[in-house]
Coordinates of N, CA and C in Angstrom, one line a residue:
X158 N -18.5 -28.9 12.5 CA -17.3 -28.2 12.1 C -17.2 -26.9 12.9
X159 N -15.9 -26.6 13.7 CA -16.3 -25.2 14.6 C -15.2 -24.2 13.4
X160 N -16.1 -23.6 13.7 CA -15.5 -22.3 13.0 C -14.7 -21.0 13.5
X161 N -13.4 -20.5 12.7 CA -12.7 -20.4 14.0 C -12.9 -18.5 13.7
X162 N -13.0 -17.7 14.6 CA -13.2 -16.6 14.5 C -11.6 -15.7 14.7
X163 N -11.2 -15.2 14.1 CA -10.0 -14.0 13.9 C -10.2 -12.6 13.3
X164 N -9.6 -12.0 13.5 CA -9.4 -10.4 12.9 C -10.3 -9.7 13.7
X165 N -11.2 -8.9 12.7 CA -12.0 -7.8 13.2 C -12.8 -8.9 14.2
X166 N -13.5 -9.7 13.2 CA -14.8 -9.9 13.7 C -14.4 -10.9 15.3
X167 N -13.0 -11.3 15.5 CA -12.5 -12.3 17.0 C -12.8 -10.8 17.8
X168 N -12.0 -9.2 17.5 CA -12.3 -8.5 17.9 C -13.7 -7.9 18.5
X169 N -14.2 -8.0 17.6 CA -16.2 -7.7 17.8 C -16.8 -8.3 18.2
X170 N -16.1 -9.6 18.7 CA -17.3 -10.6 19.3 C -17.1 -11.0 20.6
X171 N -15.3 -10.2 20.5 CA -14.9 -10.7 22.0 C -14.3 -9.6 22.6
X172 N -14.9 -8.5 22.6 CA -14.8 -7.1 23.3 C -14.1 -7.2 24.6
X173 N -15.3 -7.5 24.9 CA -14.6 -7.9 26.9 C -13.3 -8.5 26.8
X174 N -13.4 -9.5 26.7 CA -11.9 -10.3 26.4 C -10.9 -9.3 26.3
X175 N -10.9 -8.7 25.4 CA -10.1 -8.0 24.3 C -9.7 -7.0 25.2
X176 N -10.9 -6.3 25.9 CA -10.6 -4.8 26.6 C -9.8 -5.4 28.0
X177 N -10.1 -6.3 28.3 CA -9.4 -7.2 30.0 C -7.9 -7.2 29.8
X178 N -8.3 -7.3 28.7 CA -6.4 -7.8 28.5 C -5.3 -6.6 28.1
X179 N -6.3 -6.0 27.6 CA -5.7 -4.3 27.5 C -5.6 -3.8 28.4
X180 N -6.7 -3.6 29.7 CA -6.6 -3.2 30.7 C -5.8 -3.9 31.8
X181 N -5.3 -5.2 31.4 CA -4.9 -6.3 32.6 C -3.3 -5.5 32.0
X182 N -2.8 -5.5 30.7 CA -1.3 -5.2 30.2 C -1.2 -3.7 30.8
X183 N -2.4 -2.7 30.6 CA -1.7 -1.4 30.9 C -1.8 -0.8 32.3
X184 N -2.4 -1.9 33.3 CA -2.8 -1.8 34.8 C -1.2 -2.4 35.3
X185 N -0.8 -3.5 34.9 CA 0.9 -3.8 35.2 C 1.5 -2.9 34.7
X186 N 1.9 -2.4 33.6 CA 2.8 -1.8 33.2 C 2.8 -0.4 34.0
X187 N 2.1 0.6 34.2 CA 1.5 1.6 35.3 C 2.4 1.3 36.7
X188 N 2.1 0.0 36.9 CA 2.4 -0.5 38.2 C 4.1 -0.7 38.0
X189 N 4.3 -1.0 37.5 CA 6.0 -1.7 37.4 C 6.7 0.0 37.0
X190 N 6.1 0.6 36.3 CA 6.9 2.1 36.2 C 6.6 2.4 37.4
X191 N 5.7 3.0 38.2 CA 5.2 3.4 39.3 C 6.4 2.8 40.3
X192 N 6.4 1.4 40.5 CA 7.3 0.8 41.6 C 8.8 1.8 41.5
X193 N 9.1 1.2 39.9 CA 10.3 1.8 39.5 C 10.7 3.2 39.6
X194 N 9.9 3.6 39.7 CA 10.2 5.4 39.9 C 10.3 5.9 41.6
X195 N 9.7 5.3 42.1 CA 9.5 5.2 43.5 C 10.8 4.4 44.4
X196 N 11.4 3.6 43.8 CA 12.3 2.6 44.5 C 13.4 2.7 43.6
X197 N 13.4 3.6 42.7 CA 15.1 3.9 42.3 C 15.3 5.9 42.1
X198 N 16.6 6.4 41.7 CA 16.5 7.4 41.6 C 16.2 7.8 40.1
X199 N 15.7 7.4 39.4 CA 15.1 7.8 38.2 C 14.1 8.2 37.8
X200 N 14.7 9.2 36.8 CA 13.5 10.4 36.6 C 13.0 10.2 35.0
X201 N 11.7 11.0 34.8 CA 11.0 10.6 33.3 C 11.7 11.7 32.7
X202 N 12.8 11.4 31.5 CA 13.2 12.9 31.1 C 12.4 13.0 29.4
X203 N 11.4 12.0 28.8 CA 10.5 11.9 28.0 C 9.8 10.9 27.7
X204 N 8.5 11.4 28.3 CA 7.7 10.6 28.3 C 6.9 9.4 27.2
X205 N 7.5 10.1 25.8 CA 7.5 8.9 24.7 C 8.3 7.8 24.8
X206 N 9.4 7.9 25.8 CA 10.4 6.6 25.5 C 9.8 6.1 26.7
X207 N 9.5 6.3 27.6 CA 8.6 5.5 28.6 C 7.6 4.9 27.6
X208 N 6.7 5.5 26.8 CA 5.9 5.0 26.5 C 5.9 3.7 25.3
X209 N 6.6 4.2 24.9 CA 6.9 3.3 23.5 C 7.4 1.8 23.7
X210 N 8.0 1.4 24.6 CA 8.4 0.0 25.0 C 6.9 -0.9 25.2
X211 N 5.9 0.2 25.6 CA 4.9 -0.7 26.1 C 3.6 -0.8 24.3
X212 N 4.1 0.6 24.0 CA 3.5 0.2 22.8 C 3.5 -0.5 21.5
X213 N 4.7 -1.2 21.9 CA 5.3 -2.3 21.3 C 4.7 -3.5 21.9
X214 N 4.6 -3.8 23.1 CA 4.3 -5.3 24.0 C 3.1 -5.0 23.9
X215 N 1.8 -4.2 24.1 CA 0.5 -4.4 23.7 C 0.4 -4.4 22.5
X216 N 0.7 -3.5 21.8 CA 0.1 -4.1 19.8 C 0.5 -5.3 19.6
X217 N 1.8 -5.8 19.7 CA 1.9 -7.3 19.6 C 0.9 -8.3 20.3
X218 N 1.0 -8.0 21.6 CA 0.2 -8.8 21.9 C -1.3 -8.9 21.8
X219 N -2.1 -8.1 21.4 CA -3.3 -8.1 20.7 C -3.6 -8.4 19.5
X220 N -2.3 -7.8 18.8 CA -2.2 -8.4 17.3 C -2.3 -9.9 17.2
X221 N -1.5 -10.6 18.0 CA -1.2 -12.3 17.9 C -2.7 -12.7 18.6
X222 N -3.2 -12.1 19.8 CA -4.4 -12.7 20.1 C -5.6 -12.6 19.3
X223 N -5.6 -11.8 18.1 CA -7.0 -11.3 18.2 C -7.0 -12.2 16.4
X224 N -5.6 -13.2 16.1 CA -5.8 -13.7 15.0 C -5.8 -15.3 15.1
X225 N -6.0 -16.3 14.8 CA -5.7 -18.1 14.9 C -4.5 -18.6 14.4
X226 N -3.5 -18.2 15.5 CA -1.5 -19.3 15.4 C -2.2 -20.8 15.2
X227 N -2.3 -21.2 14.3 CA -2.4 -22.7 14.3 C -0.6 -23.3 14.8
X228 N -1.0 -24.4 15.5 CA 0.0 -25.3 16.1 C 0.6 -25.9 14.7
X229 N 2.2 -26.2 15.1 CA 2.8 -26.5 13.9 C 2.4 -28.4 14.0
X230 N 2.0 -28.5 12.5 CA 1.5 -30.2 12.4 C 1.8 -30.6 11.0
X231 N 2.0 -31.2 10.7 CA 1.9 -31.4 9.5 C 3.6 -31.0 8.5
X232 N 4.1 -30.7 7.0 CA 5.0 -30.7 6.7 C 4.6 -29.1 6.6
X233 N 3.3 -28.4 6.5 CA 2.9 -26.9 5.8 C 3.8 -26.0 7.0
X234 N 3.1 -26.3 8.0 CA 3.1 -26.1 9.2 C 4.8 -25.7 10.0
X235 N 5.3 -27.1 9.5 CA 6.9 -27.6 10.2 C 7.2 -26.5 9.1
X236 N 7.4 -26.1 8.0 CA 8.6 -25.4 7.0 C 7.9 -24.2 7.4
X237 N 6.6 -23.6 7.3 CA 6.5 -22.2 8.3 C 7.5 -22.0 9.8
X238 N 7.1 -22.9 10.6 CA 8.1 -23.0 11.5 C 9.4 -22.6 11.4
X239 N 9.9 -23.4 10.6 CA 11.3 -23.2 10.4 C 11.6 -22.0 9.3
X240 N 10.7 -21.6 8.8 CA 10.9 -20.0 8.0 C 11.1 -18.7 9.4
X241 N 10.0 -19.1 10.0 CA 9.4 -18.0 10.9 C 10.7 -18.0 12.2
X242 N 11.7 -19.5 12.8 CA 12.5 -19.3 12.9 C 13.6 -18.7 12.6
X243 N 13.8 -18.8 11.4 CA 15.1 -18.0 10.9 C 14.7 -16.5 10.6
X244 N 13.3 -16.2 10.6 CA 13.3 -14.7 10.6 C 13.2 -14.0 11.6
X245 N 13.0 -14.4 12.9 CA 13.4 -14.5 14.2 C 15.1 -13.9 14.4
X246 N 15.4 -15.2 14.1 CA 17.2 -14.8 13.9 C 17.6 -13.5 13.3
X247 N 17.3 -13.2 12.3 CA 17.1 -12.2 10.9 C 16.8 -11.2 12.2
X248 N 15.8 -11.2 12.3 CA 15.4 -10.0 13.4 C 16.8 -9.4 14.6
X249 N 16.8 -10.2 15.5 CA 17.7 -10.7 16.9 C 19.1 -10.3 16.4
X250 N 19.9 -10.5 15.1 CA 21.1 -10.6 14.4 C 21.4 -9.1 14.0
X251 N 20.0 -8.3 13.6 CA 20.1 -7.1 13.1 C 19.7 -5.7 13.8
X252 N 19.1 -6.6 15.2 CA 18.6 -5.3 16.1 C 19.7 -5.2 17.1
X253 N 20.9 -6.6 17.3 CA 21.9 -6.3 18.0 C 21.6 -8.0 19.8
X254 N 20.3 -8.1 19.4 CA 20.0 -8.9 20.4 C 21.0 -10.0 20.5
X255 N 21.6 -10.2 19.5 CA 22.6 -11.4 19.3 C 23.0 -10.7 18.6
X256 N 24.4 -10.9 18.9 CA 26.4 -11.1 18.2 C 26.8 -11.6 18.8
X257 N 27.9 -11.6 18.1 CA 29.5 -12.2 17.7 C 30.1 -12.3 19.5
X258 N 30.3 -13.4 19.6 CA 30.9 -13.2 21.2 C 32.6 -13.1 21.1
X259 N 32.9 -12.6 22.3 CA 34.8 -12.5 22.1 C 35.0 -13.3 22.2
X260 N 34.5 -14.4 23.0 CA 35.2 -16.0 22.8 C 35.5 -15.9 24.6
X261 N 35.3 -14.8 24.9 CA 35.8 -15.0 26.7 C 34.6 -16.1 27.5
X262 N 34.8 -16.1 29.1 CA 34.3 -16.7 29.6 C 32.8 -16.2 29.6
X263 N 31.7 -17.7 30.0 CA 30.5 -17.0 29.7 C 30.3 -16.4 30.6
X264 N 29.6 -14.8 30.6 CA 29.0 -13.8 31.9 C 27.8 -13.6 31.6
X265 N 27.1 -13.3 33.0 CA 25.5 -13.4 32.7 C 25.4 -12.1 33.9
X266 N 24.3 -10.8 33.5 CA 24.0 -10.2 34.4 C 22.8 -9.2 33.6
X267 N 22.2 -9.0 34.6 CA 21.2 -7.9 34.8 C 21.7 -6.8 34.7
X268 N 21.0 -5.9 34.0 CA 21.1 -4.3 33.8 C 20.0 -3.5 34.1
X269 N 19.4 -2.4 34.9 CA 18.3 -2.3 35.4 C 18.0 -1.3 34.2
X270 N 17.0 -0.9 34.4 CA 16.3 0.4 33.1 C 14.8 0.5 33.7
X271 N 14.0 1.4 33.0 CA 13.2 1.6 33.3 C 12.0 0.8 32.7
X272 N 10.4 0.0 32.9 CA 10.2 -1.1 33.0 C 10.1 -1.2 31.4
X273 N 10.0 -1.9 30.5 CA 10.0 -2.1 29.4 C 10.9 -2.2 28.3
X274 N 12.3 -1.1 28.8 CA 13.5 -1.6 28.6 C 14.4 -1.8 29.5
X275 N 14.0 -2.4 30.5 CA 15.0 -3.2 31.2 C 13.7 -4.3 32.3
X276 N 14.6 -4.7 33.2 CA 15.8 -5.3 33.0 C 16.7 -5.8 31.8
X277 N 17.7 -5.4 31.4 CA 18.1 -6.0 30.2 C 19.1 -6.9 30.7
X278 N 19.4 -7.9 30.3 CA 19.7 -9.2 30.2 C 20.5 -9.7 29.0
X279 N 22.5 -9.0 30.0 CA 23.3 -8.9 29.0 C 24.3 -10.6 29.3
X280 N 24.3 -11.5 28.3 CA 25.1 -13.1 28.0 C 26.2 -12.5 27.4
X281 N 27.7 -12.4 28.0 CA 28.8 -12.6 27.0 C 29.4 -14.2 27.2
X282 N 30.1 -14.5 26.1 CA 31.1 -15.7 25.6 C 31.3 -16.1 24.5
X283 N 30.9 -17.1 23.6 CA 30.4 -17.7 22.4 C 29.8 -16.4 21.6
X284 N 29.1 -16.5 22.1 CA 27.6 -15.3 21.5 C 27.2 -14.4 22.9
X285 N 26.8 -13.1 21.9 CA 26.5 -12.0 23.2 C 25.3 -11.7 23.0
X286 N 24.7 -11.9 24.1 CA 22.9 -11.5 24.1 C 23.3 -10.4 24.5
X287 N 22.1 -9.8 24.2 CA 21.4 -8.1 25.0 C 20.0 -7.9 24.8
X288 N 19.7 -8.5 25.6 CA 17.9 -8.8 25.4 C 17.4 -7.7 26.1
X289 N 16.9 -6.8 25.5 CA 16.2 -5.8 25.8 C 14.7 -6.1 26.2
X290 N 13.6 -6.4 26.9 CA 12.5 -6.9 27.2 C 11.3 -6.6 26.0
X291 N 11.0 -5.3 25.8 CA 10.0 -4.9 24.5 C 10.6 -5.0 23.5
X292 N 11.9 -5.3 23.2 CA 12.5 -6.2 21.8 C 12.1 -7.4 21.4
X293 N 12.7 -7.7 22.9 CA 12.3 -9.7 22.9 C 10.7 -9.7 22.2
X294 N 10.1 -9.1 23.3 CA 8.0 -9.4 22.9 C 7.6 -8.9 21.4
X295 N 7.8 -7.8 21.5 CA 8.0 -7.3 20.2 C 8.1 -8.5 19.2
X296 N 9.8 -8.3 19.1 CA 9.8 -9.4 18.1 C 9.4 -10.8 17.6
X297 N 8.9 -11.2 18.7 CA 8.8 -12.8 19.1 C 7.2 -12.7 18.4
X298 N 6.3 -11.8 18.8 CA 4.9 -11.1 18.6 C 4.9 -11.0 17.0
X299 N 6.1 -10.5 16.4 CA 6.1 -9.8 15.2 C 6.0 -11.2 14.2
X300 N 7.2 -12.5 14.9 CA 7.4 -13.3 13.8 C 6.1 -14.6 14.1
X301 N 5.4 -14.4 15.1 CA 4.2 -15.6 15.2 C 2.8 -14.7 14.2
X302 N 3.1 -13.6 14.0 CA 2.6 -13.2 12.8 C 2.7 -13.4 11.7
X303 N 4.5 -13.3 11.0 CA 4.7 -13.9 10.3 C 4.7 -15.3 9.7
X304 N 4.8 -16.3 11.3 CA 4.0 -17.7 10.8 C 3.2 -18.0 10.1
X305 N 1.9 -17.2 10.9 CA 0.3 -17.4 10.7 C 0.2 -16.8 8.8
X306 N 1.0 -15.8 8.8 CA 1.1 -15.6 7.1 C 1.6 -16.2 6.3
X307 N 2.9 -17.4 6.5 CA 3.3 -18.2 6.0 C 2.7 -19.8 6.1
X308 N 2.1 -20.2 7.0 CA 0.8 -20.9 7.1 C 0.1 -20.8 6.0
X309 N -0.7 -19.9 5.7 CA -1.4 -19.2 4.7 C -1.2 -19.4 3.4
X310 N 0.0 -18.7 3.4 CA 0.8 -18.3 1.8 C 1.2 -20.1 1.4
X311 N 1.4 -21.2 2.0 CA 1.5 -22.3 1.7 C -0.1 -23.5 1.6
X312 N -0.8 -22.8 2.3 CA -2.5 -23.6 1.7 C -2.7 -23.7 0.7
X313 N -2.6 -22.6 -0.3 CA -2.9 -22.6 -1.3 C -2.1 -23.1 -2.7
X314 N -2.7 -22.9 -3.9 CA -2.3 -23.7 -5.4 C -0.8 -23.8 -5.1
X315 N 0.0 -22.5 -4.9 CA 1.1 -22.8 -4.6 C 1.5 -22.8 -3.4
X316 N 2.3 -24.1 -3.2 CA 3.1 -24.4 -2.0 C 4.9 -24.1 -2.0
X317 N 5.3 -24.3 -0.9 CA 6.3 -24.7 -0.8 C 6.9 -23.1 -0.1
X318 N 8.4 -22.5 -1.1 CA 9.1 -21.6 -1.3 C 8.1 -20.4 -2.3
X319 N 8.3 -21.3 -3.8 CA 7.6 -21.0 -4.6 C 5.8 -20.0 -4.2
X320 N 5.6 -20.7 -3.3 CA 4.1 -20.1 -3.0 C 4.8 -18.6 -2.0
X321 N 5.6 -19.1 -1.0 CA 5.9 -17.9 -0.2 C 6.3 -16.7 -0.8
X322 N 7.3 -16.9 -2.2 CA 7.9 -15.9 -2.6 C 6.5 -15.3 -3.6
X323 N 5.9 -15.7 -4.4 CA 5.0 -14.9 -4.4 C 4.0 -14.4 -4.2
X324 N 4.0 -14.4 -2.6 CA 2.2 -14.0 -1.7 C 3.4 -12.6 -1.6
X325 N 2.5 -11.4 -1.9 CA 3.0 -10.1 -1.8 C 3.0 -9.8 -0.4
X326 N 1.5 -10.1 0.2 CA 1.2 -9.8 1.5 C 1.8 -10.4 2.5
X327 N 2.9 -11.3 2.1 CA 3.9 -11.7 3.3 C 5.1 -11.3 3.1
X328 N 5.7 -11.1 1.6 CA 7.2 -10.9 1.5 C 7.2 -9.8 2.0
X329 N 5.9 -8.8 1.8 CA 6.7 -7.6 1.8 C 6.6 -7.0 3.9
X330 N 5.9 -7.4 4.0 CA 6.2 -6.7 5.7 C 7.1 -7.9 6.5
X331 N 7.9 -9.2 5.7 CA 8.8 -9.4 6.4 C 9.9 -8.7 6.0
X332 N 10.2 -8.0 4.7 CA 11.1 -6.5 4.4 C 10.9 -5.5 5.7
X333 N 9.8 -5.2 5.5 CA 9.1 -4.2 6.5 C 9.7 -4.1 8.1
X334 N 9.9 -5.6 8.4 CA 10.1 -6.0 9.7 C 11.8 -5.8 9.4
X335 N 12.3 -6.2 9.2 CA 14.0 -6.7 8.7 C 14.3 -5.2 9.4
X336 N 13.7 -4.1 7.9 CA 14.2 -2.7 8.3 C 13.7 -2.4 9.4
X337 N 12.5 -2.7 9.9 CA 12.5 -1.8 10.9 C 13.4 -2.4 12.2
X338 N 13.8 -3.9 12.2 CA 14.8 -4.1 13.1 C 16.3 -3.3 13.0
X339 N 16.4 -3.8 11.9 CA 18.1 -2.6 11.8 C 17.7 -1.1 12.4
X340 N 16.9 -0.7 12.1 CA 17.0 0.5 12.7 C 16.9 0.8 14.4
X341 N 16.1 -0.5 14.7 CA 15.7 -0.5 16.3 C 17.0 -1.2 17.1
X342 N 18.3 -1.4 15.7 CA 19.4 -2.1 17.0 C 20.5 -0.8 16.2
X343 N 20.0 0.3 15.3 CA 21.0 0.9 15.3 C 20.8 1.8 16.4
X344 N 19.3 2.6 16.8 CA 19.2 3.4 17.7 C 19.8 2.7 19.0
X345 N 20.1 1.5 19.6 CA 20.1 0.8 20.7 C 21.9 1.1 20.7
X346 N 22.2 0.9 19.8 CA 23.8 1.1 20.5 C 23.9 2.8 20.0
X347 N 23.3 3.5 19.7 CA 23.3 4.9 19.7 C 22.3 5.8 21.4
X348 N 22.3 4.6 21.9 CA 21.2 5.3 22.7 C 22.1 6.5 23.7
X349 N 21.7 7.3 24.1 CA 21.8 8.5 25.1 C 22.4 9.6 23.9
X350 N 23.1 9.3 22.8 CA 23.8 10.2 22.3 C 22.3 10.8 21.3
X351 N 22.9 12.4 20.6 CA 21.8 13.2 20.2 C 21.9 12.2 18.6
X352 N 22.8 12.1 18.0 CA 22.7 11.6 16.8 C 21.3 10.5 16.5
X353 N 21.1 9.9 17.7 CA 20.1 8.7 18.4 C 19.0 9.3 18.4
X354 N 18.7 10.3 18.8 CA 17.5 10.6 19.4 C 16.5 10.3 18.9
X355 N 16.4 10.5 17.6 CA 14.9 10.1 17.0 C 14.8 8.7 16.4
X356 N 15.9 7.7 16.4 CA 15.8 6.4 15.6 C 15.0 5.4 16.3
X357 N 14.1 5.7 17.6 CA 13.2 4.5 18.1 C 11.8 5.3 17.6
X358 N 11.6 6.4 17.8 CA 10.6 7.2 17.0 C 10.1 6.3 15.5
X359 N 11.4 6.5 14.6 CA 10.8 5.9 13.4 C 10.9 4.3 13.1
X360 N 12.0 4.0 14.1 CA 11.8 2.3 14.7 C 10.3 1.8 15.0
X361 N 9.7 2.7 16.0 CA 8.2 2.5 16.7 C 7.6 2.5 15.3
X362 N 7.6 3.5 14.8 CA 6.4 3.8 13.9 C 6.8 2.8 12.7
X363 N 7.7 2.2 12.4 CA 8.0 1.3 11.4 C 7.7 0.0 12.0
X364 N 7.9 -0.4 13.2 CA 7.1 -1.7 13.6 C 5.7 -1.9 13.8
X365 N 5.1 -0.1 14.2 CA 3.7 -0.1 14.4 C 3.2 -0.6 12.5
X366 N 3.5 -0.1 11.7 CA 3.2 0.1 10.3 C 3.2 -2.1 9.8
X367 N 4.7 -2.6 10.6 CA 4.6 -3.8 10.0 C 3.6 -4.8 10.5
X368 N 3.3 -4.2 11.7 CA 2.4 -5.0 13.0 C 0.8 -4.7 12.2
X369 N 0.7 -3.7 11.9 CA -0.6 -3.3 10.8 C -0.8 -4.3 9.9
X370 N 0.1 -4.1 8.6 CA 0.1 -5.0 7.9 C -0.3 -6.1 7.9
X371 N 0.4 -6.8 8.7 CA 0.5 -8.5 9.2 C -0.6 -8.3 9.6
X372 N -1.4 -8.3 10.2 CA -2.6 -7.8 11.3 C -3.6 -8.0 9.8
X373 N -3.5 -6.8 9.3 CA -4.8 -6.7 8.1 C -4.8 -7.7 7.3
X374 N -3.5 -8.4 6.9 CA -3.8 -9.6 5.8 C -3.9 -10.5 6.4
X375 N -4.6 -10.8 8.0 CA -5.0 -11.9 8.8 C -6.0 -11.9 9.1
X376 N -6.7 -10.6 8.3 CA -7.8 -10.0 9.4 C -9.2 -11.6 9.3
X377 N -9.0 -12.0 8.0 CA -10.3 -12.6 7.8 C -9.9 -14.4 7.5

């Protein structure tokens, strides 16, 4: 029987690993601001919003590596899936990444930004994307956490809905997550104006807090 190592101790055992990939994420990201500042005329007018796109794509992505996503198999597995999809949507629906399209013809274009929020990658027609890049990871990072907890919350005595709705340690940071998306697609169409200024501040620190969470009731 192999035994599968997650949380702290995937952390402690697999240092190197762990630190490569920190260093491999924050050696690109360096590089891709670097290029970008060099090869366009944009200037750093605060250095936390530079930073914070990336501190979203590295906690996610250490958080999801450093726990065991089992592959979906089985009926436990398939209705996680399809939970952890619709809270995906839930997310995407409320941070602005998806709406309501005018109904015009479909347009597809690039918007440049600085690296982590942009290129953004604006879809009108049907439905309107605005895929911000550290949204996308972010999010996507946020709900394969949410899987692995609904995985979980379904092993045991209780299955089903029934079981999900009362594992505390899952309903409540997918609350956690919900709000902190509303607030990261209210700051997004408030962005440049002052009323804005601080809503990715407490957006950041409310996804860092849900990414915690999820994280510690995985740890073991």
């Amino acid at each position: 029987m192999t035994e599968t190592i997650s949380g702290p101790d995937a952390l402690a055992r697999r240092p190197t690993r762990t630190l490569r990939l920190l260093a491999g994420l924050i050696a690109v990201e360096i590089l891709l601001v670097g290029v970008y500042l060099l090869t366009t005329e944009a200037a750093v007018l605060s250095v936390r919003y530079v930073l914070y796109p990336f501190v979203w794509v590295n906690l996610g992505v250490l958080a999801v590596y450093s726990v065991d996503v089992p592959r979906p198999s089985g009926r436990r597995t398939a209705a996680a899936t399809v939970v952890a999809v619709l809270y995906f949507g839930v997310l995407a629906w409320t941070t602005g990444l998806v709406g309501p399209g005018s109904g015009a013809d479909l347009s597809v274009r690039l918007v440049g930004a600085m690296p982590g929020w942009g290129p953004i990658l604006l879809v009108g027609g049907p439905v309107n994307l605005t895929l911000v890049p550290f949204e996308v990871v972010g999010y996507v990072c946020l709900t394969a956490l949410v899987y692995v907890s609904l995985v979980r919350a379904t092993a045991g005595v209780f299955s089903g809905i029934l079981g999900l709705a009362t594992c505390v340690s899952c309903v409540g940071p997918v609350i956690a997550g919900v709000f902190s998306g509303v607030l990261g697609g209210a700051s997004t169409a408030l962005a440049g104006s002052m009323s804005g200024a601080y809503a990715y501040d407490l957006s950041t620190a409310l996804f860092v807090v849900t990414v915690g969470i999820l994280w510690y009731t995985l740890r073991e």
